[in-house]
Amino acid sequence: MISEFRQHVIENLAKPKVRANFRKAMDGLMQRRLDQFPDPQELDRIRTQAQAIRANALSKLPELLEQLEARLTANGIHVHWAETTEQANQTVLAIMQQHDAKTLIKGKSMVSEEMGLNHFLEAHGIDALESDLGEFILQLAHEPPSHIVAPAIHKSRQDVAKLFNEKFPDIPYTENIDELTQAARTILRDKFYSADIGLSGVNFAVAETGTLCLVENEGNGRMSTTVPRVHIAVTGIEKVVEKFSDIPPLLSILTRSATGQPITTYFNMISSPRKPGEKDGPEEVHLVLLDNGRSNIYSDPELLATLRCIRCGACMNHCPVYTRIGGHSYGTVYPGPIGIILEPQKAGLDVHGELTQASTLCGACGEVCPVRIPIPTLINRLRFEGVRKDASTTPGTGSRRKLQEAAAWKAWSWSASHPAVYNFGATAATRLQGMLPTNMSAWTNVRSAPKLAEKTLHERLKDLGVADE
Amino acid sequence: MSKPDTVYFFGTCLIDLIYPQAGVSAIQLIQREGVQVIFPQAQTCCGQPAWNSGYRDEARAVARSQIALFPKPIPIVIPSGSCAGMMKTHYPELFAGQPDEAQALEVAGRVYELTEFLVDVLHIELKDLGEPVKVAVHTSCSSRREMGVADRIETLLDQLANVTKLEQIRKAECCGFGGTFAVKQPEISASMVLEKVDTIRATQADRLVGQDAGCLMNIGGAMEKQGAAIPHQHIAEFLWERTNMASTPLPSTPLRNHSHRTERPLNEAAARSLSGVEGNKETAQ
Amino acid sequence: MNNSAARANILQRLRKETPPGLPLSGEGRSCTLVADASCSSPDKGRLGGVSSFDWDKAERVRRFTERMQAVRAEIHHADRHNWLEVLVEICQAKGLNNLLLSPNTAWGQTITAQAERFPSLRHYDQPIDDWKEEMFYGIDAAFTATRGGIAETGTLILWPDAEEPRQMSLVPPIHIAVLETDQLYTTFAAAVQKQGWVETGLPTNALLVSGPSKSADIEQTLAYGVHGPKELVVILV
């Protein structure tokens, strides 16, 4: 039986245009990142620095969250805590209702994707509109993002042109990217003007100063956090850093790793709502701190490294699997290597455990991660969690253990740890269990079957009298 | 480290079963440098397949049986970045907190990937005796990222005057083997290896060489299925052929016939070199 | 909603002891778990403070200009005497019908004193709510001062305030900013440290602006002028 994930994969591998879009985009992103880090030693040093900043923050996470809350509150920002996405959604809804608000304009926020906020608000009669160009396109197409930084990367300009023409027939059909962008500007300007409330994510939250930092290029993040009377920021609890001085190095490695930019157009640091005498800016600012499984990840000293992530997307840009199957195949909010480790830990290995197989463990993701998350190591660990027999803190532990497979590994292990059996007694099929499990058709579909040599290396060397000890 | 008198050789299961000639060639190369080779016959597998599948107890049982085979404090040479990486970087993880952790760490510390050993320890000097040939090189992800030695194969090939290296695009990208990945996610793996084949074919190389049998079996097998395969060879076998006068001529046939070739009697020099493991240092220059 | 319960539960989970005996692999255990000075921040001294490199003023100006121009910002080099002329020329070249500015900054006073040379000057003299429509649909360009600049990345530092509120650098299609070159720092870290951001206390909204608004969301192709200003003009003084 073919799993849902593999069905997605088969469907998406069969879309040559989409595949070409990904390949071209990922090749470009990889090259642009490389151009930003000409000196490998310097890169090594700043990765170590960024890792240390994030690791330091995580090592004091509860204290820093309390400090952040205290500083934000002192600055006049309301802080809300949510254990689940449901709680986070309810919090946003309650704020909307307090203000009798009907429209929400959104800057790009992966946490709001995680919350399924748009659908939730729609069900409560609130119009939530995406304003990031890529997210706007996807909202029109009723599709989820396929990349955490470049959400509409799977779409060609022709796709966008058709979509705009269908949704906004008054605007003349164009495949010109500048014209499409200007059309979106015109449409969304009215929305910024009239929206009751703005919502954004957070890239870094600084405990020391009570500052919410947002990284963006388009200006929609600034619009969403500046123009409406109320601004709601949503973020995961792991996004906190200790000092403001942690920000410059993190910002630098984030933008360079993500899109190969030395810096984005805007870096927006919000520390309070509109103060008396100030003439614009929201009168109220709220921060929703979302857990949604993060505190559980935190309880494991190894898996904790997952929370260092600064959401640059470099791991997916460099992943040969992601490049081919695209973000939608994963069926999760976060795709690619970071999704492979994050999503099963949040939803459970019983739900998204198969994603841990969507990696060759080639190591490209870990190599480029700006905060040195050992992604391949954590994938391996989660494969272990999936088949282990005893209890652990990861949800769905052991759920991927299949009787037949476990028995096969046990037999293989016994044979391979009993050389007399392995070398002389067992059949070749048993010996090859490790590299080539029983499902040979999966191998031979595009490859010839490996042919066993007539004499093994053991036999050859024995014949040749090579010393045995 | 300085050149040792003797080393252990860990052949790996794929070389054992499918590419034994690569193992023989690797040993010949080492011996020719005046280093004796011990091949513990009780060796089986490094345990990586089970480790990468999450079956840690099963992997550890196998690994435990292997670390006992290398008691002398001499290097362990492995003709595979993948298996070397398992022993060097993953044994310490696999044995963390185990009673035999110290032993595993000690063994891990003596592991060398073959090309790394030839270049960094033996400082091997190669003289190319072969006809002009164009090769494409596939460097394995494990040699690149786990072992950090992916460039050693290039260093070796650069010493061969009649060998022209051709570079395929996206050379550092994974070939899609990934051990059990190839059968657990066959569609993704197929798409990866087919693209890899396209890029290698586009170089119009006469030969594909690599330092990992898994990748070669994957890429070579895919080329063979398509027909008109570019022959592929493990670097050890290629180097031995290029630098050993009495060596058999270069094969023009791909994998399927490759194993038959190993059935030919070893040439005299090779046989002498191999049989005199413990005693013919003076002839092995 | 039981916000305080959520807070208590989250913090309690984060404070729970990590379960013993978990198999470990990979790097970073001591780093992620222990706030050990030696590994938690090996480079703390540097990143908190002055950058490891520093350019002289000419180099800072050169780099700033190069970076800004690379993202299609318009750079004008001027001095204390001729900057007003430069601004007049910019306004003419762009055919502006109006220019939003603060009449109370030193720059604004100078401009206002020669108002006849400029397009109609508009002042942000009331809360946005009272003139939002004009701000969104009627202003051609805004002129603001800056708090400084960053050479390494080609960046303006803005600390909007009551005189020069946040929307000035955001909503009008053209943003003209003046930057004093002695406030041009080599790096962001240097600016933060030398201007004493943490000691002073951060404003409601601090901003780094590095060029006009842009997006690469369609086919990774750059398009300028998405939601923020379509043009960024910097007068270096």
Coordinates of N, CA, C and O in Angstrom, one line a residue, chain A residues 5-6 9-10 13 19 23 27 320-321 324-325 354 357-364 367 377 380-381 383-384 387 401-402 405-406 409-410 412-413 416-417 419 422-424 431-432 434-437 439 442-458 460-462 464-469, chain B residues 11 13-18 20-21 23-24 27 37-45 47 49-56 58 61-62 65-66 72 141 145 170 173-174 177-178 180-193 195 217-218 221-222 224-225 256 259-260 262-263 266 274-275 277-278:
Chain A
F5 N 1.9 10.2 1.9 CA 3.0 11.0 1.5 C 3.6 10.6 0.2 O 3.8 11.4 -0.7
R6 N 3.7 9.3 0.0 CA 4.3 8.8 -1.3 C 3.3 9.2 -2.5 O 3.8 9.4 -3.6
V9 N 4.0 12.6 -3.3 CA 5.3 12.6 -4.0 C 5.2 12.2 -5.5 O 5.7 12.9 -6.4
I10 N 4.5 11.2 -5.7 CA 4.3 10.7 -7.1 C 3.6 11.7 -7.9 O 4.0 12.0 -9.0
L13 N 6.0 14.7 -8.4 CA 7.2 14.4 -9.3 C 6.7 14.4 -10.8 O 7.5 14.6 -11.7
R19 N 8.4 21.2 -11.0 CA 9.7 20.8 -10.7 C 10.8 21.7 -11.2 O 11.7 22.0 -10.6
R23 N 13.6 23.7 -9.1 CA 15.0 23.5 -9.4 C 15.6 24.9 -9.7 O 16.7 25.2 -9.1
D27 N 18.4 26.5 -7.2 CA 19.7 26.7 -7.7 C 20.1 28.2 -7.5 O 21.3 28.5 -7.1
P320 N 18.2 18.0 -1.7 CA 17.9 17.4 -3.0 C 16.5 16.8 -3.0 O 15.9 16.6 -4.1
V321 N 16.0 16.4 -1.9 CA 14.6 15.8 -1.8 C 13.6 16.9 -2.0 O 12.7 16.8 -2.9
R324 N 13.1 18.4 -5.4 CA 12.3 17.5 -6.4 C 10.9 17.4 -6.1 O 10.0 17.5 -6.9
I325 N 10.5 17.2 -4.8 CA 9.1 16.9 -4.5 C 8.4 18.2 -4.1 O 7.1 18.2 -4.1
E354 N 6.4 9.3 8.8 CA 7.0 8.9 7.5 C 8.0 9.9 7.0 O 8.9 9.6 6.2
Q357 N 11.6 9.5 6.8 CA 12.2 8.7 5.7 C 12.5 9.6 4.5 O 13.2 9.1 3.5
A358 N 12.0 10.8 4.4 CA 12.2 11.6 3.2 C 13.5 12.3 3.2 O 13.6 13.5 3.0
S359 N 14.6 11.6 3.5 CA 15.9 12.1 3.5 C 16.9 11.0 3.2 O 16.7 9.9 3.7
T360 N 17.9 11.4 2.4 CA 19.0 10.4 2.1 C 20.0 10.5 3.2 O 21.0 9.8 3.2
L361 N 19.9 11.4 4.2 CA 20.9 11.7 5.2 C 22.2 12.2 4.5 O 23.2 12.0 5.0
C362 N 22.0 12.9 3.4 CA 23.2 13.4 2.7 C 23.9 14.5 3.4 O 25.1 14.7 3.2
G363 N 23.2 15.2 4.3 CA 23.9 16.1 5.2 C 23.9 17.5 4.7 O 24.5 18.4 5.3
A364 N 23.4 17.8 3.5 CA 23.4 19.2 2.9 C 22.7 20.2 3.9 O 23.2 21.3 4.0
E367 N 24.8 21.0 6.9 CA 26.0 21.8 6.4 C 25.7 23.3 6.3 O 26.6 24.1 6.6
T377 N 21.4 14.2 12.1 CA 21.5 13.4 13.4 C 20.1 13.4 14.0 O 19.7 12.3 14.6
N380 N 17.9 10.9 12.2 CA 18.2 9.5 12.6 C 17.6 9.2 14.0 O 17.0 8.2 14.2
R381 N 17.7 10.2 14.9 CA 17.1 10.0 16.2 C 15.6 9.8 16.2 O 15.1 8.9 16.9
R383 N 14.0 8.6 13.6 CA 13.7 7.2 13.1 C 13.8 6.2 14.2 O 13.0 5.3 14.3
F384 N 14.8 6.4 15.1 CA 14.9 5.5 16.3 C 13.6 5.7 17.2 O 13.0 4.7 17.6
V387 N 10.7 3.6 16.0 CA 10.6 2.2 16.1 C 11.0 1.6 17.5 O 11.1 0.4 17.7
R401 N 7.0 1.1 14.4 CA 7.6 -0.3 14.5 C 6.6 -1.3 13.9 O 5.5 -1.5 14.4
K402 N 7.1 -2.0 12.8 CA 6.3 -3.0 12.2 C 6.9 -4.4 12.5 O 8.1 -4.5 12.4
E405 N 9.2 -6.0 9.9 CA 10.5 -5.3 9.7 C 11.4 -5.4 10.9 O 12.6 -5.7 10.7
A406 N 10.8 -5.3 12.0 CA 11.6 -5.5 13.3 C 12.2 -6.9 13.3 O 13.4 -7.0 13.7
W409 N 15.2 -7.1 10.9 CA 16.4 -6.4 11.4 C 17.0 -7.3 12.5 O 18.3 -7.3 12.6
K410 N 16.2 -7.9 13.3 CA 16.7 -8.7 14.4 C 17.5 -9.9 13.8 O 18.6 -10.2 14.2
W412 N 18.9 -10.0 10.8 CA 20.1 -9.5 10.2 C 21.1 -9.2 11.2 O 22.3 -9.6 11.0
S413 N 20.7 -8.6 12.3 CA 21.6 -8.3 13.4 C 22.3 -9.5 13.9 O 23.5 -9.6 14.1
A416 N 24.7 -10.9 11.3 CA 25.9 -10.0 11.1 C 26.8 -9.9 12.3 O 27.9 -9.5 12.2
S417 N 26.3 -10.4 13.4 CA 27.1 -10.4 14.6 C 27.6 -11.8 14.9 O 28.2 -12.1 15.9
P419 N 29.8 -14.0 12.7 CA 30.5 -14.1 11.4 C 30.4 -15.4 10.7 O 30.3 -15.5 9.5
Y422 N 27.2 -15.5 9.0 CA 27.2 -14.4 8.0 C 28.0 -14.8 6.8 O 27.5 -14.7 5.7
N423 N 29.2 -15.2 7.0 CA 30.1 -15.4 5.9 C 29.9 -16.7 5.2 O 30.2 -16.8 4.0
F424 N 29.5 -17.7 5.9 CA 29.4 -19.0 5.2 C 28.1 -19.7 5.3 O 27.8 -20.5 4.4
R431 N 22.4 -11.6 3.8 CA 23.6 -10.8 3.9 C 23.3 -9.4 3.3 O 23.8 -8.4 3.8
L432 N 22.5 -9.3 2.3 CA 22.2 -8.0 1.7 C 21.1 -7.3 2.4 O 20.7 -6.2 2.0
G434 N 20.7 -5.6 4.8 CA 21.0 -4.2 5.2 C 20.9 -3.2 4.1 O 20.2 -2.2 4.2
M435 N 21.5 -3.5 3.0 CA 21.6 -2.5 1.9 C 20.4 -2.6 1.0 O 19.9 -1.7 0.4
L436 N 19.9 -3.8 0.8 CA 18.8 -4.0 -0.2 C 17.7 -4.9 0.4 O 17.7 -6.1 0.1
P437 N 16.8 -4.3 1.1 CA 15.7 -5.0 1.7 C 14.9 -5.7 0.6 O 15.1 -5.5 -0.6
N439 N 12.2 -5.6 -1.0 CA 11.4 -5.0 -2.0 C 12.3 -4.6 -3.2 O 12.6 -3.5 -3.5
A442 N 11.4 -2.0 -6.1 CA 11.6 -0.6 -5.9 C 12.9 -0.2 -6.5 O 13.1 0.9 -6.9
W443 N 13.9 -1.1 -6.4 CA 15.2 -0.8 -6.8 C 15.3 -1.0 -8.3 O 15.9 -0.1 -9.0
T444 N 14.8 -2.1 -8.8 CA 15.0 -2.4 -10.2 C 14.1 -1.7 -11.2 O 14.2 -1.8 -12.4
N445 N 13.2 -0.9 -10.7 CA 12.4 -0.1 -11.6 C 13.2 0.8 -12.5 O 12.9 1.0 -13.6
V446 N 14.2 1.4 -11.9 CA 15.1 2.3 -12.7 C 16.5 1.8 -12.7 O 17.4 2.5 -13.3
R447 N 16.8 0.7 -12.1 CA 18.2 0.3 -12.0 C 18.3 -1.2 -12.3 O 17.3 -2.0 -12.0
S448 N 19.4 -1.7 -12.8 CA 19.6 -3.1 -13.0 C 19.8 -3.7 -11.6 O 20.3 -3.0 -10.6
A449 N 19.5 -4.9 -11.4 CA 19.7 -5.6 -10.1 C 21.2 -5.7 -9.9 O 22.0 -6.1 -10.8
P450 N 21.7 -5.5 -8.7 CA 23.1 -5.7 -8.4 C 23.4 -7.2 -8.5 O 22.6 -8.0 -8.1
K451 N 24.5 -7.4 -9.1 CA 24.9 -8.8 -9.3 C 26.0 -9.2 -8.3 O 27.0 -8.6 -8.2
L452 N 25.7 -10.3 -7.6 CA 26.7 -10.7 -6.6 C 28.0 -11.3 -7.3 O 27.8 -12.0 -8.3
A453 N 29.1 -10.9 -6.8 CA 30.3 -11.5 -7.4 C 30.3 -13.0 -7.0 O 29.7 -13.4 -6.1
E454 N 31.0 -13.7 -7.8 CA 31.0 -15.2 -7.6 C 31.8 -15.5 -6.3 O 31.5 -16.5 -5.7
K455 N 32.8 -14.7 -6.1 CA 33.5 -14.9 -4.8 C 33.5 -13.6 -4.0 O 33.7 -12.6 -4.6
T456 N 33.3 -13.7 -2.7 CA 33.3 -12.5 -1.9 C 34.7 -12.1 -1.7 O 35.7 -12.8 -1.9
L457 N 34.8 -10.9 -1.2 CA 36.1 -10.3 -0.8 C 36.7 -11.3 0.3 O 37.9 -11.5 0.2
H458 N 35.9 -11.7 1.2 CA 36.4 -12.6 2.2 C 37.1 -13.8 1.6 O 38.2 -14.2 1.9
R460 N 38.1 -14.2 -1.5 CA 39.3 -13.8 -2.4 C 40.5 -13.6 -1.5 O 41.6 -14.1 -1.9
L461 N 40.3 -13.0 -0.4 CA 41.5 -12.7 0.4 C 42.0 -13.9 1.2 O 43.2 -14.0 1.4
K462 N 41.0 -14.8 1.5 CA 41.4 -16.0 2.1 C 42.3 -16.8 1.1 O 43.3 -17.4 1.5
L464 N 44.0 -15.7 -1.2 CA 45.3 -15.0 -1.4 C 46.1 -15.0 -0.2 O 47.3 -14.5 -0.2
G465 N 45.6 -15.5 0.9 CA 46.4 -15.6 2.1 C 46.7 -14.3 2.8 O 47.7 -14.2 3.5
V466 N 45.8 -13.4 2.7 CA 45.9 -12.1 3.4 C 45.7 -12.4 4.9 O 44.8 -13.2 5.3
A467 N 46.5 -11.9 5.7 CA 46.5 -12.1 7.2 C 45.1 -11.8 7.8 O 44.5 -10.9 7.4
D468 N 44.7 -12.7 8.7 CA 43.4 -12.5 9.3 C 43.5 -11.8 10.6 O 42.5 -11.3 11.1
E469 N 44.7 -11.8 11.2 CA 44.8 -11.1 12.5 C 46.2 -10.6 12.8 O 47.1 -11.0 12.0
Chain B
G11 N 36.5 -4.3 4.8 CA 36.1 -4.3 3.4 C 34.8 -3.7 3.0 O 34.6 -3.3 1.9
C13 N 30.3 -4.4 3.4 CA 29.5 -5.5 2.8 C 29.3 -5.4 1.3 O 29.2 -6.4 0.6
L14 N 29.1 -4.1 0.8 CA 28.9 -4.0 -0.6 C 30.1 -4.4 -1.4 O 30.0 -5.1 -2.4
I15 N 31.3 -4.1 -0.9 CA 32.5 -4.5 -1.6 C 32.7 -6.0 -1.5 O 33.1 -6.7 -2.5
D16 N 32.4 -6.5 -0.3 CA 32.5 -7.9 -0.1 C 31.7 -8.7 -1.1 O 32.2 -9.6 -1.7
L17 N 30.5 -8.3 -1.3 CA 29.5 -9.1 -2.1 C 29.5 -8.7 -3.6 O 29.2 -9.5 -4.4
I18 N 29.7 -7.4 -3.9 CA 29.4 -7.0 -5.2 C 30.7 -6.4 -5.9 O 30.9 -6.6 -7.1
P20 N 34.2 -7.0 -5.0 CA 35.4 -7.5 -4.3 C 36.7 -7.1 -4.9 O 37.7 -6.9 -4.2
Q21 N 36.7 -6.9 -6.2 CA 37.9 -6.5 -6.8 C 38.4 -5.1 -6.3 O 39.6 -4.8 -6.2
G23 N 38.1 -4.1 -3.3 CA 38.8 -4.4 -2.0 C 40.2 -5.0 -2.2 O 41.1 -4.6 -1.6
V24 N 40.3 -5.9 -3.2 CA 41.6 -6.5 -3.5 C 42.5 -5.4 -4.0 O 43.7 -5.3 -3.5
I27 N 43.8 -3.1 -1.2 CA 44.8 -3.8 -0.4 C 46.2 -3.8 -1.2 O 47.2 -3.5 -0.6
V37 N 48.9 -5.6 5.5 CA 47.4 -5.5 5.7 C 46.9 -6.7 6.4 O 47.2 -7.8 6.0
I38 N 46.1 -6.4 7.4 CA 45.4 -7.5 8.1 C 43.9 -7.4 7.7 O 43.3 -6.3 7.9
F39 N 43.3 -8.5 7.3 CA 41.9 -8.5 7.0 C 41.2 -9.5 7.9 O 41.2 -10.7 7.7
P40 N 40.6 -9.0 9.0 CA 40.0 -9.9 10.0 C 38.8 -10.6 9.2 O 37.9 -9.9 8.8
Q41 N 38.9 -11.9 9.2 CA 37.9 -12.7 8.4 C 36.5 -12.6 9.1 O 35.5 -12.9 8.5
A42 N 36.5 -12.3 10.4 CA 35.2 -12.3 11.1 C 34.4 -11.0 10.9 O 33.3 -10.8 11.4
Q43 N 35.0 -10.1 10.0 CA 34.2 -8.9 9.8 C 33.0 -9.1 9.0 O 32.9 -10.0 8.1
T44 N 31.9 -8.3 9.3 CA 30.7 -8.5 8.5 C 30.2 -7.1 7.9 O 30.5 -6.8 6.8
C45 N 29.7 -6.3 8.8 CA 29.1 -5.1 8.4 C 29.3 -4.0 9.5 O 29.3 -4.4 10.6
G47 N 27.1 -1.9 10.5 CA 25.9 -1.8 11.2 C 25.1 -0.6 10.8 O 24.0 -0.3 11.3
P49 N 23.2 0.2 8.2 CA 21.8 0.1 7.7 C 20.8 0.1 8.9 O 19.8 0.7 8.8
A50 N 21.1 -0.7 9.9 CA 20.2 -0.7 11.0 C 20.2 0.6 11.8 O 19.1 1.1 12.2
W51 N 21.3 1.2 11.9 CA 21.5 2.5 12.6 C 20.6 3.5 11.9 O 19.9 4.3 12.5
N52 N 20.7 3.6 10.6 CA 20.0 4.6 9.8 C 18.5 4.3 9.7 O 17.7 5.1 9.3
S53 N 18.1 3.1 10.1 CA 16.7 2.7 10.1 C 16.1 2.9 11.5 O 14.9 2.6 11.7
G54 N 16.9 3.3 12.4 CA 16.4 3.5 13.8 C 16.5 2.3 14.7 O 16.1 2.3 15.9
Y55 N 17.0 1.2 14.1 CA 17.2 -0.1 15.0 C 18.5 -0.1 15.6 O 19.5 -0.7 15.2
R56 N 18.6 0.7 16.7 CA 19.9 0.9 17.4 C 20.4 -0.3 18.1 O 21.6 -0.5 18.1
E58 N 19.9 -3.4 17.4 CA 20.4 -4.3 16.3 C 21.7 -3.8 15.7 O 22.6 -4.6 15.5
A61 N 24.6 -4.4 18.3 CA 25.0 -5.8 18.4 C 26.0 -6.1 17.3 O 27.1 -6.7 17.6
V62 N 25.7 -5.6 16.1 CA 26.7 -5.9 15.0 C 28.0 -5.1 15.2 O 29.1 -5.6 15.1
S65 N 30.3 -6.6 17.7 CA 31.0 -7.7 17.2 C 32.2 -7.2 16.3 O 33.2 -7.9 16.2
Q66 N 32.1 -6.1 15.7 CA 33.1 -5.6 14.8 C 34.3 -4.9 15.6 O 35.4 -5.1 15.2
K72 N 44.7 -4.3 17.8 CA 46.0 -3.6 17.7 C 45.9 -2.2 17.5 O 45.0 -1.7 16.8
C141 N 28.3 11.8 -0.3 CA 28.0 12.8 0.7 C 28.7 12.5 2.0 O 29.1 13.4 2.7
R145 N 30.8 15.1 3.9 CA 30.3 15.8 5.1 C 30.6 15.1 6.4 O 30.7 15.7 7.4
R170 N 26.2 20.2 -10.6 CA 25.6 19.8 -9.2 C 26.4 18.5 -8.8 O 25.8 17.6 -8.3
E173 N 25.7 17.2 -5.3 CA 24.4 16.8 -4.9 C 24.3 15.2 -4.7 O 24.9 14.5 -5.5
C174 N 23.6 14.8 -3.8 CA 23.4 13.4 -3.5 C 22.8 12.6 -4.7 O 22.0 13.1 -5.4
F177 N 20.9 7.5 -3.2 CA 21.0 6.1 -2.7 C 20.4 6.1 -1.3 O 19.3 5.6 -1.1
G178 N 21.2 6.6 -0.4 CA 20.7 6.7 1.0 C 20.3 5.4 1.6 O 19.5 5.4 2.5
T180 N 18.6 2.4 2.8 CA 17.2 2.0 2.6 C 16.3 3.0 2.0 O 15.1 2.7 1.6
F181 N 16.7 4.3 2.0 CA 16.0 5.3 1.3 C 15.5 4.9 -0.1 O 14.4 5.2 -0.5
A182 N 16.5 4.3 -0.8 CA 16.2 3.9 -2.2 C 15.0 3.0 -2.4 O 14.4 3.0 -3.4
V183 N 14.7 2.2 -1.3 CA 13.6 1.4 -1.5 C 12.4 1.9 -0.6 O 11.2 1.5 -0.9
K184 N 12.7 2.7 0.4 CA 11.5 3.2 1.2 C 10.9 4.3 0.4 O 9.7 4.6 0.6
Q185 N 11.6 5.1 -0.3 CA 11.1 6.3 -1.1 C 11.6 6.1 -2.5 O 12.3 6.9 -3.0
P186 N 11.1 5.0 -3.2 CA 11.7 4.7 -4.5 C 11.5 5.8 -5.5 O 12.4 6.0 -6.4
E187 N 10.4 6.5 -5.4 CA 10.1 7.5 -6.5 C 11.1 8.7 -6.4 O 11.6 9.2 -7.4
I188 N 11.3 9.1 -5.2 CA 12.3 10.3 -5.0 C 13.7 9.8 -5.4 O 14.4 10.5 -6.1
S189 N 14.0 8.6 -4.9 CA 15.4 8.1 -5.2 C 15.6 8.0 -6.7 O 16.6 8.3 -7.2
A190 N 14.6 7.5 -7.4 CA 14.7 7.3 -8.8 C 14.9 8.7 -9.5 O 15.7 8.8 -10.4
S191 N 14.1 9.6 -9.0 CA 14.2 10.9 -9.7 C 15.6 11.5 -9.5 O 16.2 12.2 -10.3
M192 N 16.2 11.3 -8.3 CA 17.5 11.8 -8.0 C 18.6 11.1 -8.8 O 19.4 11.7 -9.4
V193 N 18.5 9.8 -8.9 CA 19.6 9.1 -9.6 C 19.5 9.3 -11.1 O 20.5 9.4 -11.8
E195 N 18.5 12.0 -12.6 CA 19.1 13.3 -12.8 C 20.6 13.2 -12.7 O 21.4 13.9 -13.5
M217 N 26.8 1.7 -7.2 CA 25.8 0.7 -7.5 C 24.5 1.4 -7.9 O 23.8 0.9 -8.9
N218 N 24.2 2.5 -7.3 CA 23.0 3.2 -7.6 C 23.1 3.9 -9.0 O 22.3 3.6 -9.9
G221 N 23.9 1.3 -11.7 CA 22.7 0.4 -12.0 C 21.7 1.2 -12.8 O 21.1 0.6 -13.7
A222 N 21.6 2.4 -12.6 CA 20.6 3.2 -13.3 C 21.0 3.4 -14.8 O 20.3 3.3 -15.7
E224 N 22.9 1.4 -16.4 CA 22.9 0.1 -17.0 C 21.5 -0.2 -17.5 O 21.2 -0.8 -18.5
K225 N 20.5 0.1 -16.6 CA 19.1 -0.1 -16.9 C 18.7 0.6 -18.2 O 18.0 0.1 -19.0
R256 N 27.4 -5.1 -14.8 CA 26.9 -6.5 -14.9 C 28.1 -7.5 -15.2 O 28.2 -8.6 -14.7
S259 N 31.6 -8.0 -12.3 CA 31.8 -9.0 -11.3 C 32.5 -10.2 -12.0 O 33.2 -10.9 -11.4
H260 N 32.1 -10.5 -13.3 CA 32.8 -11.6 -13.9 C 34.3 -11.4 -14.0 O 35.1 -12.2 -13.9
T262 N 36.2 -10.0 -12.1 CA 36.9 -10.3 -10.9 C 37.2 -11.8 -10.8 O 38.0 -12.2 -10.0
E263 N 36.5 -12.6 -11.6 CA 36.7 -14.0 -11.6 C 38.0 -14.4 -12.4 O 38.4 -15.5 -12.3
L266 N 44.0 -13.4 -10.8 CA 44.7 -12.2 -10.6 C 46.0 -12.2 -11.4 O 46.6 -13.2 -11.6
L274 N 49.7 -9.8 -3.1 CA 48.7 -10.1 -2.1 C 49.2 -11.3 -1.2 O 49.0 -11.3 0.0
S275 N 49.8 -12.3 -1.8 CA 50.1 -13.5 -1.0 C 51.2 -13.2 -0.1 O 51.3 -13.9 1.0
V277 N 51.7 -10.9 1.9 CA 51.3 -9.9 2.8 C 52.3 -9.6 3.9 O 52.7 -8.5 4.2
E278 N 52.7 -10.7 4.6 CA 53.5 -10.5 5.8 C 55.0 -10.4 5.5 O 55.8 -10.1 6.3

